[in-house]
XYZ file of C-alpha atoms in Angstrom:
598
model
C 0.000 0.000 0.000
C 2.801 2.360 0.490
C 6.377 2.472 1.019
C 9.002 4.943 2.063
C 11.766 6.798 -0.529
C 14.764 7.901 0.480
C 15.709 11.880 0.724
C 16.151 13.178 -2.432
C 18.130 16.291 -3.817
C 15.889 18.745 -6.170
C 17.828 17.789 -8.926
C 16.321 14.086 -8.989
C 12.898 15.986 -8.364
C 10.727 14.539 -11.237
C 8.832 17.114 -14.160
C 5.775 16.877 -15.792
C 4.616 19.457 -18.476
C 1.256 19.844 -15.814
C 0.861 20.386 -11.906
C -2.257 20.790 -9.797
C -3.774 23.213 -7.799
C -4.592 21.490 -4.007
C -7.899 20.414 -3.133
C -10.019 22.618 -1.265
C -11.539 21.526 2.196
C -15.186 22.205 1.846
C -17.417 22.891 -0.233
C -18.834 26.366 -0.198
C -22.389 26.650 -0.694
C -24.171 29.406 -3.394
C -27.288 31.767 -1.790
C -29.493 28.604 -3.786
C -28.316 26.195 -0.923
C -30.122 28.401 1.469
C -32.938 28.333 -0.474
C -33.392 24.873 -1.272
C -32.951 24.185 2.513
C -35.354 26.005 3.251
C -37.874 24.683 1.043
C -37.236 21.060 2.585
C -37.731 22.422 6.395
C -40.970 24.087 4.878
C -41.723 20.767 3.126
C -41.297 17.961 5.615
C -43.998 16.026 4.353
C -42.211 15.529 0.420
C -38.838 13.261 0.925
C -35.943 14.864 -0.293
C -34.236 11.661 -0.714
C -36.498 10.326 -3.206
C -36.146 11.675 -6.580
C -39.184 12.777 -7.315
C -39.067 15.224 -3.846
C -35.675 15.876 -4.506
C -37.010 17.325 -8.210
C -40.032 19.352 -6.819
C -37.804 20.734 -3.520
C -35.104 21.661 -5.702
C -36.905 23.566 -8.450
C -39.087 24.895 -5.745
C -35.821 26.472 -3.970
C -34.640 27.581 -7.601
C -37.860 29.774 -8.360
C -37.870 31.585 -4.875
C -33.902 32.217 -5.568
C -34.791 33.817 -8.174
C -37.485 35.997 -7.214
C -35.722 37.053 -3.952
C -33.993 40.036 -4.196
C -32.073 41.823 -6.798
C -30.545 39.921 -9.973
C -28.440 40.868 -12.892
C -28.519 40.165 -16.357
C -25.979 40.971 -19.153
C -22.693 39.664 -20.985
C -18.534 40.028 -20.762
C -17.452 41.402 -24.130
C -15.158 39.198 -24.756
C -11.533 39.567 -26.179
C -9.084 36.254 -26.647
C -5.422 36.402 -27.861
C -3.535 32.794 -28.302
C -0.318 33.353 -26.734
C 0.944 29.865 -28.068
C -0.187 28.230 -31.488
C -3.741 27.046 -31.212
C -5.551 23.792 -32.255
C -8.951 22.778 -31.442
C -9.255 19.638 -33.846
C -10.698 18.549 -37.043
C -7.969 17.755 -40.167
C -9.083 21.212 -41.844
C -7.386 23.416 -39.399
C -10.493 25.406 -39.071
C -11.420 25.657 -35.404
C -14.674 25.568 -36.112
C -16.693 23.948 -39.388
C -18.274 26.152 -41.579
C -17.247 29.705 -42.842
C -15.759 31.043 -40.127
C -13.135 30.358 -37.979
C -13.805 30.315 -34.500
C -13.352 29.079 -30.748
C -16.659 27.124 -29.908
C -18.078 28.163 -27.410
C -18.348 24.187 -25.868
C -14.820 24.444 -25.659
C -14.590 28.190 -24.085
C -17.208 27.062 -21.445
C -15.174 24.045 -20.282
C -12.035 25.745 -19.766
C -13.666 28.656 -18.024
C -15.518 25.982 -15.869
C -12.801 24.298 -15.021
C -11.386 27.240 -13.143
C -14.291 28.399 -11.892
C -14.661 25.261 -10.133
C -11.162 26.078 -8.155
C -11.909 29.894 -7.502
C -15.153 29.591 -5.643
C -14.100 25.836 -3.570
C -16.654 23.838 -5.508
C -17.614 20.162 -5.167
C -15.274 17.745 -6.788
C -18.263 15.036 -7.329
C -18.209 11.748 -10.436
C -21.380 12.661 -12.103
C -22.910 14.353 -15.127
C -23.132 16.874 -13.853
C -19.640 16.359 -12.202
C -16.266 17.351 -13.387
C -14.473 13.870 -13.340
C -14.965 10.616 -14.747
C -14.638 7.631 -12.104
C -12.166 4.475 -13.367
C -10.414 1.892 -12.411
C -6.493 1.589 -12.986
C -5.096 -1.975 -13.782
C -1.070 -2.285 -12.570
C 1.364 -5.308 -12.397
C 4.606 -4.984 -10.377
C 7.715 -7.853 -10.712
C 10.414 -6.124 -10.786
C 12.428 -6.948 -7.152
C 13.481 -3.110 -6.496
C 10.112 -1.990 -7.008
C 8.276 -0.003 -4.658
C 4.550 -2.250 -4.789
C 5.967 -5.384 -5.898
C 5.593 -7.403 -2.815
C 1.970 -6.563 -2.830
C 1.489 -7.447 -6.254
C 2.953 -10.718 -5.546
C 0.984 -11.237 -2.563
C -2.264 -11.269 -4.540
C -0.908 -13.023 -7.830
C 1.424 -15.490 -6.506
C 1.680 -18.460 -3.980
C 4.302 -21.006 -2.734
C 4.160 -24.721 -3.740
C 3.952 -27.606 -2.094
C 6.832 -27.738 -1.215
C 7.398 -24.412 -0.364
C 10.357 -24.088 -2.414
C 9.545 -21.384 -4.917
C 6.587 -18.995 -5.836
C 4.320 -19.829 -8.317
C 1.212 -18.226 -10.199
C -2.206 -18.558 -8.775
C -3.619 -17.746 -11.962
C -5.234 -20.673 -13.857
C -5.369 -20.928 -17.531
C -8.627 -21.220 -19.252
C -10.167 -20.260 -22.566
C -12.095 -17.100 -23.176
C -15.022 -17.816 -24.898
C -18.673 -16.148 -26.066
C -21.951 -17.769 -25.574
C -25.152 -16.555 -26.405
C -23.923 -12.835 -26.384
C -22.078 -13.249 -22.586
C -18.245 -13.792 -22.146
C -17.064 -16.750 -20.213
C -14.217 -18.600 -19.216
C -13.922 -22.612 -19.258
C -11.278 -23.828 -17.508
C -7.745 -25.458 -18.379
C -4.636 -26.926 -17.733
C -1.371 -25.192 -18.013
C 2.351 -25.715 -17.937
C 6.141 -23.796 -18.322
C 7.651 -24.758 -21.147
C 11.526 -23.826 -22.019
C 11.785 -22.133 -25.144
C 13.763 -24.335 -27.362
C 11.839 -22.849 -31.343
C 13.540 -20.630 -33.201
C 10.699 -18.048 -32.128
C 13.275 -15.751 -30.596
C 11.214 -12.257 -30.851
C 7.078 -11.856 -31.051
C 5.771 -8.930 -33.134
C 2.601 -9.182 -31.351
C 1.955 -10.287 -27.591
C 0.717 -12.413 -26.523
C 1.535 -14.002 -29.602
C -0.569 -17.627 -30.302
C 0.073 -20.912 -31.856
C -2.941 -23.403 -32.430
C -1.655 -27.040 -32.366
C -4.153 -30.186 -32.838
C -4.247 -30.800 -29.111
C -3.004 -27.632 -27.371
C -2.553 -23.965 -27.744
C 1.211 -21.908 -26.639
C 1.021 -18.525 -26.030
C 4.309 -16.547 -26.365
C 4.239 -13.085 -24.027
C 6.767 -10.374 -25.048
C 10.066 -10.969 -26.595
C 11.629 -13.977 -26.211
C 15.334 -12.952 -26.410
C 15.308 -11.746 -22.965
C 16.171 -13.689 -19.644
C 13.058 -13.841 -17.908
C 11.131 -15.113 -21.514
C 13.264 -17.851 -22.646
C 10.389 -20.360 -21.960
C 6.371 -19.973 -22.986
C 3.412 -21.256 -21.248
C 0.985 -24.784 -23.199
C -2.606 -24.476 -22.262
C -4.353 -28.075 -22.482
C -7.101 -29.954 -21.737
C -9.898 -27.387 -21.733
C -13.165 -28.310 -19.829
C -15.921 -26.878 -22.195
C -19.007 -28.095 -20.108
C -17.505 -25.467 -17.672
C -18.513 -22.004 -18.437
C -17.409 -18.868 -15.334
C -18.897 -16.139 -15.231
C -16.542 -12.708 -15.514
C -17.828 -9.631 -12.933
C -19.148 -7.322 -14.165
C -17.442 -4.641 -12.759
C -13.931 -6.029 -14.236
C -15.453 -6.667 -17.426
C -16.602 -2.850 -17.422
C -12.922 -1.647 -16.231
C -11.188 -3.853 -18.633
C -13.089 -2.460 -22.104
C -12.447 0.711 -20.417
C -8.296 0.624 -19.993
C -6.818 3.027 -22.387
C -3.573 1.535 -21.721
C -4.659 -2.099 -22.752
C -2.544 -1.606 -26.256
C -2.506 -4.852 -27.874
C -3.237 -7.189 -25.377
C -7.127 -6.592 -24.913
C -8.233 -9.841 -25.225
C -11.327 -9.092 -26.600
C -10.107 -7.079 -29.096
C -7.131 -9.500 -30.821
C -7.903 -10.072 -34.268
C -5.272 -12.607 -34.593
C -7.772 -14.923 -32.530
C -11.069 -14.379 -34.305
C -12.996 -17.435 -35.140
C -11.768 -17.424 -38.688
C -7.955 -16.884 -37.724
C -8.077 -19.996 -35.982
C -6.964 -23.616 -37.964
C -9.935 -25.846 -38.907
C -9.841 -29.336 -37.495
C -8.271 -29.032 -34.257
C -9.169 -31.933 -32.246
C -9.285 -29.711 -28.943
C -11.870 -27.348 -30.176
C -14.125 -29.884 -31.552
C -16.533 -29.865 -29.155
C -16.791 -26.235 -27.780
C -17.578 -25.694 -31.479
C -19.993 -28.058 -31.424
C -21.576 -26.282 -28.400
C -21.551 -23.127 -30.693
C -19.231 -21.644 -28.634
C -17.193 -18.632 -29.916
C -13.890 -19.124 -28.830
C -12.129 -15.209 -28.305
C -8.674 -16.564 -26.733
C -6.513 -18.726 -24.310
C -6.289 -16.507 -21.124
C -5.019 -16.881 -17.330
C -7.651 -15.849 -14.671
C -7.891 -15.388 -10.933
C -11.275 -16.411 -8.932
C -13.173 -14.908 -6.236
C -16.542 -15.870 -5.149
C -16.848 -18.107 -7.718
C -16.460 -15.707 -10.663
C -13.433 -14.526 -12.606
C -12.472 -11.389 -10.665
C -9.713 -10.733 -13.557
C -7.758 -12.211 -16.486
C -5.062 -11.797 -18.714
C -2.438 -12.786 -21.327
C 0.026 -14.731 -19.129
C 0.037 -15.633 -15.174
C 1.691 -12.386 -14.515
C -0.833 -10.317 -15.968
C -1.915 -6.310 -15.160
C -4.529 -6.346 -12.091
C -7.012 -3.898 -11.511
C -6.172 -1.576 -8.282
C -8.947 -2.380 -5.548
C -9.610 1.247 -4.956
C -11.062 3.865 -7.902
C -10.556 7.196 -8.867
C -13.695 8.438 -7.031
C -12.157 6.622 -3.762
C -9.797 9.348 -3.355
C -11.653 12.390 -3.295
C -12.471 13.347 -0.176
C -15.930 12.937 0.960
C -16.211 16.436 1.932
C -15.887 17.055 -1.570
C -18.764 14.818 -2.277
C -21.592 16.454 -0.398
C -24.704 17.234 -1.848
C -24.674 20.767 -1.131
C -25.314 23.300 -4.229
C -21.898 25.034 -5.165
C -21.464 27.828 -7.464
C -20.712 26.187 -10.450
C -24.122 23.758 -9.563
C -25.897 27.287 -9.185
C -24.528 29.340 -12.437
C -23.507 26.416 -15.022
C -26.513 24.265 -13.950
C -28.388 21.288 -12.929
C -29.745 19.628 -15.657
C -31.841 17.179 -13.716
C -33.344 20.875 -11.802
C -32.582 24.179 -13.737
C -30.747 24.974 -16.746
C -27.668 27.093 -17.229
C -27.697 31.101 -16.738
C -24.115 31.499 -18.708
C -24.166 30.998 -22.337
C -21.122 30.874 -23.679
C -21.081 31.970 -27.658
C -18.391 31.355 -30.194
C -15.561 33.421 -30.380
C -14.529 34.281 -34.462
C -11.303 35.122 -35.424
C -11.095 38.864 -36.723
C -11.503 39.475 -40.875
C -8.300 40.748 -41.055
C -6.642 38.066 -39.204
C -7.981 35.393 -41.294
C -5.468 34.815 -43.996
C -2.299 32.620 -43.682
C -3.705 32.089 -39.832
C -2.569 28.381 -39.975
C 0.673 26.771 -39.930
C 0.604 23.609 -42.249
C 1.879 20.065 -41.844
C 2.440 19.829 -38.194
C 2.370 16.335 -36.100
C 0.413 16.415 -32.724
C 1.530 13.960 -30.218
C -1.783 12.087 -29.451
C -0.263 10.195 -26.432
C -2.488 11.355 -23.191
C -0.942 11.559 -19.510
C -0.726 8.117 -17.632
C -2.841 8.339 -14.029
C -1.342 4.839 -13.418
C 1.889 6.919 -12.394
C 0.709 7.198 -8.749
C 3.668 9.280 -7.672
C 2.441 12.263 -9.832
C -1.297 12.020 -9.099
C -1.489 11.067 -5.541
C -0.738 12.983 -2.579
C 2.430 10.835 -0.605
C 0.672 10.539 3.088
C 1.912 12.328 6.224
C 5.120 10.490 6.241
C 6.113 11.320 2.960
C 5.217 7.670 2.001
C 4.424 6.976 -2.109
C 1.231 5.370 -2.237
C -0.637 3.921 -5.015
C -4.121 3.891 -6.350
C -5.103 1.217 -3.444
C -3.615 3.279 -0.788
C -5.061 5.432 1.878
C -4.654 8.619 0.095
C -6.395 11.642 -1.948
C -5.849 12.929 -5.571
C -3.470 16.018 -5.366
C -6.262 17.907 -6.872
C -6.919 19.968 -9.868
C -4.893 19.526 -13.071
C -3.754 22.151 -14.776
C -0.571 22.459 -17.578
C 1.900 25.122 -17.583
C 2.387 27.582 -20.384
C 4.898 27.326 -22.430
C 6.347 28.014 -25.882
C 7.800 25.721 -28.469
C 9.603 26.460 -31.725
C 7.473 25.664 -34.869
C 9.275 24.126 -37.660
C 7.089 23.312 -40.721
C 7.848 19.701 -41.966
C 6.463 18.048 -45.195
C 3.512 15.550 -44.802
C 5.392 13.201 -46.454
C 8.272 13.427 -43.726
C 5.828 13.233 -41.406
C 4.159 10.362 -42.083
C 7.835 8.495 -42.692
C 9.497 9.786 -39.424
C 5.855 10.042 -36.894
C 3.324 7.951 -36.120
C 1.060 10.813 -34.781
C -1.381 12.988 -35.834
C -1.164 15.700 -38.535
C -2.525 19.007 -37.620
C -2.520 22.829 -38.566
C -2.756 24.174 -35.840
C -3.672 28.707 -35.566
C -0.993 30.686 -35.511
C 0.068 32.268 -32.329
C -0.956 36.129 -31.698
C -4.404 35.925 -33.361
C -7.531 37.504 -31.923
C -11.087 36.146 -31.305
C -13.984 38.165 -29.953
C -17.408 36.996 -28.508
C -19.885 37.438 -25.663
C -21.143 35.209 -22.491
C -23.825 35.951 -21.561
C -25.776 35.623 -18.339
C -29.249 35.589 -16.970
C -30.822 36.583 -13.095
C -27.024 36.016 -10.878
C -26.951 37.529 -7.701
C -24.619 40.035 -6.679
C -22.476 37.092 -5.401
C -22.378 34.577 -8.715
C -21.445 38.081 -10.696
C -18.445 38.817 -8.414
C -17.480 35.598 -8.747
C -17.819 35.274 -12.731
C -16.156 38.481 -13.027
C -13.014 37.294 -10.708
C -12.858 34.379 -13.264
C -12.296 37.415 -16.059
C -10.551 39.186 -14.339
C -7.591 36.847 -13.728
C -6.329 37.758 -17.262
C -6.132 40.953 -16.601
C -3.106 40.010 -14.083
C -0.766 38.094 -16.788
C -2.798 35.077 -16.455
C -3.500 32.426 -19.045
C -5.968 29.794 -19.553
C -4.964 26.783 -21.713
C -7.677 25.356 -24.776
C -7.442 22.933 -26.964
C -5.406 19.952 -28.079
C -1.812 19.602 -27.109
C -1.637 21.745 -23.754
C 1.702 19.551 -22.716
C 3.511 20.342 -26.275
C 2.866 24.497 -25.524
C -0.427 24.610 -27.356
C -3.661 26.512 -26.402
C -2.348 29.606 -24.224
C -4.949 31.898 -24.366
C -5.253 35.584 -22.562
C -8.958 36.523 -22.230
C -9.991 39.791 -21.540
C -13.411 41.074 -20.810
C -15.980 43.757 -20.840
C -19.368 43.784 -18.622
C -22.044 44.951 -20.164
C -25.622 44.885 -17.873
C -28.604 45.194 -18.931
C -30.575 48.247 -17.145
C -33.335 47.851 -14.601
C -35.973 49.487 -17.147
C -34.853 46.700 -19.469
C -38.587 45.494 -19.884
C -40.385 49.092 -19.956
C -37.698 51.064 -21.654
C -35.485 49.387 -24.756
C -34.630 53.170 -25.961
C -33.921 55.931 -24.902
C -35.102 60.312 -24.924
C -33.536 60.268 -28.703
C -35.090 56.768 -29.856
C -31.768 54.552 -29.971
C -31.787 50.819 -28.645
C -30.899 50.879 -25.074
C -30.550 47.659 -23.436
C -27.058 47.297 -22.170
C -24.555 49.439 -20.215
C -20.622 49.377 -19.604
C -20.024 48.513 -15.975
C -16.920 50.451 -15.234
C -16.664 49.504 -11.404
C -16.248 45.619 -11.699
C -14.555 45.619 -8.551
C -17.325 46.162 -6.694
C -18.634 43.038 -7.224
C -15.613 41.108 -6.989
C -15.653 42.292 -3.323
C -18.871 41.193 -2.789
C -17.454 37.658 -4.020
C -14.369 37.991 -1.709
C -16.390 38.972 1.220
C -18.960 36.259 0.932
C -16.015 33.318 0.261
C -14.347 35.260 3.400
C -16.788 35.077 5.760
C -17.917 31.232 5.017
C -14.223 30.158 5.230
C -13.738 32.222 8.615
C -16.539 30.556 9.825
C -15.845 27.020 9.245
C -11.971 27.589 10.191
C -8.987 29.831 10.311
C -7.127 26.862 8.228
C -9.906 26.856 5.936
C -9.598 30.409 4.684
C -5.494 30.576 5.223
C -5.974 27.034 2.505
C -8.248 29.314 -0.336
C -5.449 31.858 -0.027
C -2.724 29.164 -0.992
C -4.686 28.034 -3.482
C -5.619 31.166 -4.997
C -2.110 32.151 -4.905
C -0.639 28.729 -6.905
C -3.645 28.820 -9.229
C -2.026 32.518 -10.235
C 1.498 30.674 -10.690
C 0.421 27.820 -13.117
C -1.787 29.939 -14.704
C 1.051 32.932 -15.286
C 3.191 33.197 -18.218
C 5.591 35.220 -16.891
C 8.358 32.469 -17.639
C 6.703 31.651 -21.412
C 10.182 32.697 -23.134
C 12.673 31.009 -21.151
C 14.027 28.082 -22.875
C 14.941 26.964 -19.487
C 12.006 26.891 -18.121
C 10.352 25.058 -21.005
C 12.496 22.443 -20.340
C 11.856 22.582 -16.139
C 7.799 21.481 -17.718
C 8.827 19.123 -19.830
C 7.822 15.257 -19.678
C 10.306 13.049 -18.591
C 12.886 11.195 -21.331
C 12.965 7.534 -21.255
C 15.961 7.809 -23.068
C 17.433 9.542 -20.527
C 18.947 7.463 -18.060
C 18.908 10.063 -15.150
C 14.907 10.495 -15.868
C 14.678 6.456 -16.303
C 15.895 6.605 -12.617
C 13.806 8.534 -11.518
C 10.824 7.402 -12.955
C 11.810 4.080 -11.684
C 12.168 5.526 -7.708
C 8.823 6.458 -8.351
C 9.619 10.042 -7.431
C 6.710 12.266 -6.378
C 5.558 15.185 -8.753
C 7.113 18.398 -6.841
C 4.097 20.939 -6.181
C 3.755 24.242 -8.261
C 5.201 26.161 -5.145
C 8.448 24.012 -5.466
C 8.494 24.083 -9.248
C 8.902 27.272 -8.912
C 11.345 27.624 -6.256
C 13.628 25.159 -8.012
C-alpha cells in the first residue's frame, strides 16, 4: 500500500509538463443552498431523498432564488489572444466547421468551468453533472526493487507444495462467447523452455494453435526472464465462469490495454483460428465462440480478472472516485451547480457563444503540416497524481490517500518548424494538424441571466484573472505548448428598465450598459467566500489563499520565453537514463510552489 523513498536532492525531483492546484476543504455553498434548505424544512412532508421530492424541492428552492432580491442580467465582451499556437481539432485546421473560424463556445465554457470550479471551492463530485470521470487503474509490479511489488505478488502469486519457490495462482482457461455473454472454461497449463527458433514476437501475446493444445508466447523472447512460454491443455468446455461485471466494465475501459485486450485480438477471431483441431471440436460443437486462451484469478466463484500470461496487469482495488475526499462529495449546491446548472433541476444562466477570429486576421492564420503527439498523460503513475501521506510515504491507487487535486498544464512556448507531410508520415506515427498561428484575436460574448450580486463577483473574478498576466490553456496539445490563451473582458448589464424602456429620450436601442466599477462586485465575491471560510476555520480560509495564490502561478506566463524553463515542464525522457531513474524511484511530482522555487 505504500512504502518509504529515500531523501532526495531537487535535482532528482521529477517534471511533468502539468501540476495541480490542491484540493479545497469544503465545499462552499451558493445563496441557492439556502434556499433549497429552506424549502425542505418548509416541506417535511415531500422526501428529499427520493427523486421525485428531490425534483419538486429543488426547483421549488430555484424559483424563490430567483425571485428574492435583486438579480443581474448581461454579458462580458469578450476579447481572446492565443499566446501559443492554437488547435482545437478537425484535419481542416479550421477551429470551427463552416465559414468562419472560431473558438466554440463548448470548448470556451469548459475551460472557463474548469477554473471556476477552483476559484469559488466547488464540489469535486463523479457525475454528469460532475467534473471527473470515475475508473479503475489496472497495474502489475515484478520487478524486485520496485516499490509495490511485494503486494502485487501477494495477490498473484503463492508457494508450492513444497514451499520451495513462488508460483502463479492464476489458472489458464479459454475465453469464450456464448449466447452474447463472455465466459471462461477452464484449463490446464504448464512452463515450457523455449527451445523454437521463435526468438522475438511482433505481437503479444503471440498464439500458436496445435491439434491438441494452444502456446502462447508473451513479449520478446530474447530476454532472460522469456526464454520459456506457457501450453494451455485440456480445456473443460461443459464449464462455463462467469466474468464480474465490474472487471469486465474496467477492462473495455483501460486506455492503456494496447494490444493485449483480449477481446479485441484479431489474430484470434474465429476465422484466424486452424480448422480441425481436435481440442476445439466440441466447444464448437456447443456453438461456442472461442475469443482466446487466457489466465484468470477467482473470487466468489467468478473470474475477478484475467489476462495474457500468469503475470498479468490487475485492476487496483480502490477507484478514482475513492480518493476524493468525501467532503468534496456532499450534496450541497456550489457555485458552479448554481450558475452552469443542474440539468436534472434548472438549466444554465451562462451561455457561452463562439468566439470568431477577426476578418483581417484570417489569412495565412494556420501553420501547415504539423504532427500532434496524441499520447495522453498516464494516471497509473501514482507518484504524480497522488498525494504521498503524512510520512512522505508513495502510495498507489489502493492506498489510503487523496488525488493532489486539480490539473492544470503550464504555459509554455515551443519552436514551430514546418515539416512536409510526407516526412511526417515516414518519421511520426502521430497525428497531422494545422494548428492557428500564435498572436491571433477572437472576440465573442457570455452571456448571463438573473445572478446575484455574489455569482457576478465571482464570474467576473474568473475574467478578471487575465487581466493580471494570467492564461488559460484550450485545446489539443496543452503539454507540447499549445492553447495559451489571454482573455480579456468587458461587462455589459442590462438596465433595470430593461422590460419598460429598450430606448432611450432620442429613440436609440438601449438595453445594455458598460459597468466600469467591476470591482465592486468582486468584493462582494471575496467577502462572501471570506466570511464562510472564517466561519468554518482559520485553516480553511489561510488554505483558499494558498490556493488562490498557486492557481495565479500555473496559470502565469511570466516564464513563457525562457528556454529553461520550457524544459523545467517538460515530460520526462525515457531515453534519458537520469529520468529512467527517476521514474523508476517512483519520485513524487514536486508541487507548483516548489516548481517554482527550483
Amino acid at each position: 500500500m505504500k512504502k518509504n523513498i529515500p531523501n532526495l536532492t531537487l535535482e532528482e525531483k521529477t517534471r511533468a509538463p502539468y501540476n495541480f492546484v490542491q484540493l479545497n476543504d469544503i465545499i462552499v455553498p451558493s445563496r441557492l443552498n439556502k434556499y433549497i434548505e429552506m424549502e425542505q424544512l418548509k416541506n417535511t412532508k415531500i422526501n428529499y431523498a427520493n427523486k421525485n421530492g428531490k425534483k419538486i424541492l429543488n426547483e421549488a428552492g430555484y424559483k424563490a432564488f430567483i425571485k428574492d432580491g435583486k438579480k443581474y442580467s448581461g454579458y462580458f465582451d469578450v476579447t481572446i489572444e492565443n499566446i501559443t499556437p492554437l488547435y482545437i481539432g478537425g484535419e481542416s485546421g479550421l477551429l470551427r466547421e463552416g465559414i468562419h473560424k472560431a473558438i466554440p463556445g463548448s470548448s470556451l465554457r469548459g475551460c472557463l468551468k474548469n477554473i471556476f470550479r477552483i476559484i469559488t471551492n466547488s464540489a469535486m463530485r463523479c457525475s454528469e453533472n460532475g467534473n471527473f470521470n470515475d475508473g479503475l487503474f489496472f497495474w502489475r509490479s515484478i520487478a524486485k526493487d520496485d516499490l509495490f511489488s511485494k503486494e502485487y505478488l501477494e495477490e498473484m502469486s503463492m508457494q508450492d507444495r513444497d514451499n520451495n519457490k513462488s508460483i502463479p495462482k492464476a489458472r489458464a482457461g479459454f475465453l469464450i462467447e456464448f449466447m452474447g455473454k463472455k465466459y471462461v472454461c477452464p484449463a490446464n497449463f504448464e512452463v515450457i523452455n523455449n527451445t523454437t527458433n521463435i526468438k522475438k514476437v511482433s505481437e503479444s501475446p503471440y498464439i500458436i494453435w496445435k491439434n491438441d493444445y494452444v502456446d502462447i508466447f508473451s513479449g520478446n523472447i530474447d530476454k532472460k526472464d522469456k526464454r520459456y512460454f506457457y501450453r494451455i491443455t485440456k480445456p473443460i468446455w461443459d464449464k462455463r465462469i462467469a466474468i464480474a461485471n465490474d472487471f469486465m466494465k474496467a477492462y473495455k475501459l483501460d486506455r492503456n490495454r494496447n494490444s493485449k485486450n483480449l477481446f479485441k485480438l484479431k489474430v484470434n477471431s474465429t476465422q484466424s483460428i486452424p480448422k480441425g483441431l481436435k481440442f476445439l471440436e466440441y466447444a464448437l460443437k456447443k456453438r461456442y465462440k472461442i475469443i482466446s486462451p487466457c489466465f484468470y484469478c477467482l473470487e466468489d466463484g467468478e473470474v475477478c480478472h484475467l489476462g495474457s500470461s500468469p503475470y498479468y496487469r490487475i485492476p487496483y482495488k480502490k477507484t478514482v472516485a475513492m480518493h476524493v475526499p468525501t467532503e468534496l462529495k456532499l450534496p450541497k449546491i456550489d457555485f458552479t451547480d448554481a450558475i452552469f446548472g443542474n440539468k436534472e433541476y434548472w438549466g444554465s444562466r451562462v451561455y457561452v457563444e463562439d468566439c470568431y477570429l477577426n476578418d483581417e486576421e484570417e489569412k495565412n492564420a494556420f501553420y501547415k503540416n504539423f504532427y500532434l503527439d496524441v499520447s495522453s498523460p498516464n494516471p497509473t503513475a501514482y507518484q504524480f497524481y497522488l498525494n504521498v501521506d503524512e510520512n512522505d510515504n508513495v502510495q498507489n491507487w489502493n492506498g489510503n490517500t487523496t488525488i493532489r487535486g486539480y490539473k492544470l498544464y503550464w504555459h509554455k512556448k515551443i519552436n514551430w518548424k514546418g515539416k512536409q507531410k510526407e516526412d511526417i508520415y515516414r518519421k511520426y506515427s502521430k497525428v497531422i494538424i494545422r494548428p492557428l498561428i500564435d498572436k491571433c484575436h477572437f472576440n465573442g460574448k457570455v452571456r448571463f441571466e438573473n445572478l446575484d450580486k455574489v455569482e457576478l463577483g465571482a464570474l467576473t473574478y474568473l475574467f478578471k484573472l487575465g487581466e493580471e498576466n494570467c492564461c488559460y490553456k484550450l485545446g489539443m496539445g496543452k503539454a507540447m505548448g499549445l492553447g495559451s490563451i489571454k482573455i480579456l473582458a468587458d461587462l455589459y448589464l442590462r438596465e433595470d428598465e430593461y422590460y419598460t424602456k429598450l430606448f432611450d429620450d432620442k429613440g436609440n436601442f438601449k438595453a445594455y450598459k458598460l459597468e466600469v466599477n467591476k470591482q465592486e462586485y468582486i468584493e462582494c465575491f471575496n467577502q462572501y467566500m471570506y466570511k464562510v471560510l472564517n466561519e468554518h476555520s482559520k485553516e480553511s480560509l489561510e488554505l483558499y489563499q494558498k490556493r488562490m495564490n498557486n492557481l495565479k502561478i500555473i496559470m502565469g506566463i511570466e516564464n513563457i520565453n525562457d528556454n529553461k524553463w520550457c524544459q523545467k515542464v517538460s515530460y520526462m525522457d525515457m531515453n534519458n537514463d537520469i529520468d529512467k531513474e527517476i521514474l523508476k524511484k517512483k519520485i513524487p511530482l514536486p508541487s507548483i510552489s516548489e516548481v517554482i522555487m527550483k
